[in-house]
XYZ file of N, CA and C in Angstrom:
345
model
N 185.508 144.458 106.545
C 187.149 145.195 106.693
C 186.992 146.590 107.319
N 188.255 147.425 108.269
C 188.322 148.638 109.017
C 190.491 148.589 109.404
N 190.263 150.304 108.484
C 191.537 150.260 108.052
C 191.502 151.027 109.064
N 193.175 151.607 110.120
C 193.081 152.312 110.776
C 194.452 153.429 110.513
N 194.037 154.743 109.975
C 195.539 155.501 110.087
C 195.826 156.156 110.857
N 197.008 155.612 111.628
C 197.510 156.524 113.000
C 198.586 157.606 112.785
N 198.888 158.542 113.774
C 198.694 159.739 113.459
C 199.681 160.490 114.412
N 201.022 161.241 114.943
C 200.963 161.959 115.920
C 201.899 160.690 116.648
N 203.029 160.109 116.286
C 204.043 159.458 116.895
C 205.208 160.476 116.937
N 206.746 160.699 117.495
C 207.528 160.674 117.584
C 208.915 161.360 118.634
N 209.065 162.313 118.320
C 210.664 162.464 119.602
C 210.351 163.357 120.636
N 209.714 163.200 121.906
C 210.244 164.316 123.130
C 210.688 164.118 124.043
N 210.748 165.060 124.721
C 211.661 165.636 125.486
C 210.824 165.000 127.075
N 211.301 164.321 128.182
C 210.378 163.916 128.824
C 209.250 165.476 129.710
N 208.333 165.039 130.345
C 207.420 165.808 130.702
C 207.066 166.874 129.299
N 207.026 166.367 128.681
C 206.567 167.347 127.269
C 204.883 166.126 127.145
N 204.396 166.928 125.825
C 203.528 166.405 125.499
C 203.207 165.793 123.882
N 202.762 165.030 123.849
C 202.221 164.186 122.479
C 200.306 164.034 122.401
N 199.959 164.436 121.082
C 198.727 163.639 121.114
C 198.553 162.769 119.734
N 197.971 161.344 119.780
C 197.857 160.750 118.618
C 196.659 160.768 118.614
N 196.325 160.544 116.457
C 195.240 159.905 116.307
C 195.125 159.260 115.277
N 193.852 158.611 114.869
C 194.041 157.495 114.497
C 192.424 157.279 114.170
N 191.797 157.592 112.860
C 191.062 157.689 112.114
C 190.904 156.573 111.417
N 189.637 155.648 111.725
C 189.480 154.498 110.977
C 187.939 154.668 109.899
N 188.186 153.691 108.839
C 187.346 153.769 107.798
C 187.461 152.418 107.857
N 186.248 152.244 106.401
C 185.674 150.827 105.741
C 184.296 150.450 106.474
N 183.983 149.353 107.605
C 182.883 148.974 107.705
C 182.903 149.226 108.891
N 182.388 150.857 109.842
C 181.810 150.750 110.681
C 180.311 150.789 111.356
N 180.286 150.105 112.526
C 179.111 150.211 112.974
C 179.025 150.023 114.053
N 178.187 151.242 114.739
C 178.158 150.519 116.193
C 177.632 149.835 116.893
N 177.330 149.861 118.231
C 178.357 149.639 119.198
C 180.081 149.691 118.851
N 181.372 150.699 119.061
C 182.303 149.693 118.949
C 183.428 149.935 119.896
N 184.714 149.666 120.157
C 185.349 150.476 121.316
C 186.623 150.229 120.085
N 187.054 151.791 120.485
C 188.734 152.424 119.850
C 190.123 153.199 120.814
N 191.012 152.510 120.899
C 191.546 152.567 122.256
C 193.126 152.919 121.476
N 193.793 152.415 122.564
C 195.477 152.373 121.963
C 195.640 151.013 123.034
N 196.647 150.521 122.526
C 197.893 149.635 123.432
C 199.639 149.716 122.835
N 200.149 149.733 123.675
C 201.595 149.711 123.643
C 202.677 148.502 123.695
N 203.362 148.411 122.863
C 205.244 147.505 123.781
C 205.832 148.782 123.145
N 206.481 148.126 124.459
C 207.898 147.913 124.717
C 208.650 147.036 123.943
N 210.344 147.235 123.234
C 211.258 146.683 123.551
C 211.724 144.758 124.272
N 211.267 144.040 124.304
C 211.283 143.002 125.111
C 210.047 142.698 125.995
N 208.425 143.792 125.601
C 207.691 143.557 126.980
C 206.392 143.117 126.026
N 205.435 143.084 127.221
C 204.509 142.927 126.618
C 203.083 144.118 125.613
N 202.321 143.459 124.692
C 201.617 144.382 124.751
C 200.598 144.545 125.281
N 200.316 146.551 126.030
C 199.525 146.116 127.690
C 198.636 147.333 127.034
N 197.570 147.062 127.362
C 196.471 148.652 127.275
C 197.217 150.076 128.105
N 197.047 150.868 127.135
C 196.480 152.123 127.189
C 195.480 152.438 127.990
N 194.941 152.892 126.896
C 193.181 153.644 126.913
C 192.578 153.033 125.572
N 190.859 152.825 126.517
C 190.119 152.345 125.062
C 189.197 153.427 125.869
N 187.973 153.520 124.779
C 186.765 153.896 124.582
C 185.887 153.633 124.510
N 184.561 153.386 123.830
C 183.891 153.399 123.321
C 182.623 154.337 122.745
N 181.828 153.875 121.734
C 181.260 154.753 120.575
C 179.875 155.388 121.736
N 180.002 155.021 123.342
C 179.788 155.564 123.896
C 179.923 156.785 124.802
N 181.196 156.526 124.912
C 182.117 157.705 125.617
C 182.404 157.177 127.085
N 182.280 156.006 127.384
C 182.725 154.999 128.542
C 184.124 154.764 128.512
N 185.714 154.926 129.163
C 186.631 155.076 128.973
C 187.046 154.017 130.225
N 188.034 153.091 129.840
C 188.970 152.263 130.644
C 190.624 153.026 130.119
N 191.417 153.127 130.909
C 192.357 154.062 131.121
C 193.573 153.366 132.120
N 194.325 153.349 131.165
C 195.643 152.074 132.617
C 195.842 152.924 133.803
N 196.763 152.222 134.678
C 196.887 152.808 135.950
C 197.806 153.533 135.634
N 198.350 152.967 134.792
C 200.282 153.961 134.439
C 200.254 155.136 133.778
N 198.936 155.238 133.100
C 198.385 156.357 133.177
C 196.786 157.528 133.289
N 197.343 157.067 134.498
C 196.161 157.823 134.622
C 195.504 158.974 135.759
N 196.179 160.102 134.624
C 195.576 161.465 135.222
C 196.772 162.514 134.322
N 197.760 161.394 133.232
C 198.287 162.094 132.075
C 197.864 161.806 130.635
N 197.679 160.762 130.127
C 197.361 160.548 129.410
C 195.610 160.987 129.894
N 194.362 161.257 128.037
C 193.370 161.908 128.134
C 192.794 160.729 126.771
N 191.763 159.773 127.432
C 191.384 159.965 125.325
C 190.753 159.738 125.139
N 189.798 160.432 123.454
C 188.392 161.048 123.598
C 188.722 160.503 122.163
N 187.110 160.828 121.482
C 186.988 160.659 120.250
C 185.633 161.510 120.071
N 186.096 161.227 118.257
C 184.962 162.010 117.903
C 183.830 161.192 116.688
N 183.298 160.291 116.981
C 182.768 159.476 116.451
C 182.089 159.587 114.288
N 182.227 161.131 114.144
C 181.689 161.814 113.407
C 182.736 160.975 112.609
N 183.820 161.624 112.564
C 185.346 161.472 111.890
C 185.942 159.758 112.169
N 185.091 159.368 113.023
C 185.625 157.856 114.022
C 187.076 158.117 113.981
N 187.414 158.978 114.838
C 188.433 159.570 115.118
C 188.674 158.979 116.396
N 190.132 158.458 117.166
C 189.596 158.243 118.366
C 191.605 159.106 118.933
N 190.871 159.921 119.663
C 192.669 160.757 120.362
C 192.976 160.603 121.399
N 194.615 160.484 121.220
C 195.273 159.789 122.881
C 196.229 161.433 123.372
N 195.484 162.312 124.007
C 196.034 163.841 124.886
C 197.565 162.901 126.037
N 198.732 162.844 125.195
C 199.900 162.293 126.818
C 200.257 163.498 127.118
N 199.727 163.445 128.126
C 200.954 164.911 129.103
C 202.038 164.193 130.000
N 203.190 165.033 129.936
C 203.512 164.809 131.121
C 204.455 163.339 131.695
N 205.064 163.141 130.153
C 205.443 162.481 130.016
C 206.940 161.868 130.072
N 206.824 160.509 130.043
C 207.788 160.374 130.933
C 209.046 158.513 130.416
N 210.075 158.685 130.541
C 211.394 157.908 129.298
C 209.903 156.676 129.187
N 209.749 155.468 130.486
C 208.997 154.761 130.304
C 207.933 154.284 129.398
N 206.955 155.813 129.376
C 205.948 155.404 128.424
C 206.510 155.135 126.964
N 208.191 154.892 126.586
C 208.565 154.874 125.575
C 208.494 153.556 124.695
N 207.621 153.696 123.724
C 206.859 152.471 123.374
C 206.623 152.359 121.680
N 205.797 151.874 120.806
C 205.325 151.252 120.175
C 203.809 151.482 120.126
N 202.915 152.684 120.287
C 201.335 152.654 120.322
C 201.183 152.324 118.794
N 200.419 151.013 119.609
C 198.502 151.055 118.135
C 197.854 151.332 118.518
N 196.665 151.760 117.513
C 195.584 151.878 117.747
C 194.520 150.358 117.543
N 193.440 150.032 118.407
C 192.843 149.296 118.666
C 191.051 149.636 118.112
N 190.657 148.200 117.016
C 189.058 148.927 116.607
C 188.672 147.561 116.784
N 187.263 148.426 117.207
C 186.397 146.606 118.171
C 185.438 146.726 117.593
N 184.739 145.775 116.762
C 183.537 146.076 116.843
C 182.789 143.673 117.068
N 182.233 144.234 118.628
C 181.300 142.630 118.636
C 182.714 141.503 118.726
N 182.409 140.764 117.772
C 183.685 139.494 117.211
C 185.200 140.036 116.948
N 185.506 141.008 116.397
C 186.200 141.393 115.146
C 187.301 142.219 116.203
N 187.917 142.701 115.429
C 189.136 143.645 116.713
C 190.504 143.555 115.099
N 190.604 144.705 115.340
C 191.479 145.341 114.094
C 192.674 146.283 114.260
N 193.399 146.176 114.104
C 194.534 147.121 114.736
C 195.832 148.397 113.609
N 196.383 149.026 113.927
C 196.770 150.126 113.440
C 198.268 149.222 112.788
N 199.307 149.818 111.973
C 200.483 149.970 112.188
C 201.680 150.194 113.622
N 201.057 151.017 113.843
C 201.790 151.656 115.300
C 202.621 152.359 114.590
N 203.423 153.523 116.210
C 203.527 154.640 115.949
C 203.932 155.016 116.880
N 205.631 155.077 116.205
C 206.462 154.966 117.527
C 206.847 155.847 118.914
N 206.339 156.246 120.370
C 206.463 157.121 120.841
C 208.155 157.198 121.777
N 209.046 158.315 122.271
C 209.887 158.478 121.830
C 210.464 158.895 122.804
N 209.662 158.848 124.116
C 210.588 160.130 125.234
C 212.331 159.660 126.540
N 212.600 161.156 125.804
C 214.138 161.894 126.290
C 213.976 162.381 127.691
N 214.787 161.080 128.141
C 215.262 161.779 129.262
C 216.115 163.480 129.802
């Protein structure tokens, strides 16, 4: 079992920044992938960014150039630095952890961007 604890969500004005953190604990093995997905009301959950334990990344086109994903393997923590935030970024952001065929999700953290 893997437990994910998220932090960093909140309310920010358009153009501002937030930094999300997600710490994983439990049966952590490498290789693995950690990342962020988001879901707005009435919309499907979508990938934001993922990063492997080898630091390979995949970032959605909608946030590329504005969001940066990184991880600290010593802390089993993934970060999402969100800059130049737009109202369209408003959503619940979910931390994700994948190892082999196992898939774990955080509880979600609300990010609200006001215009």
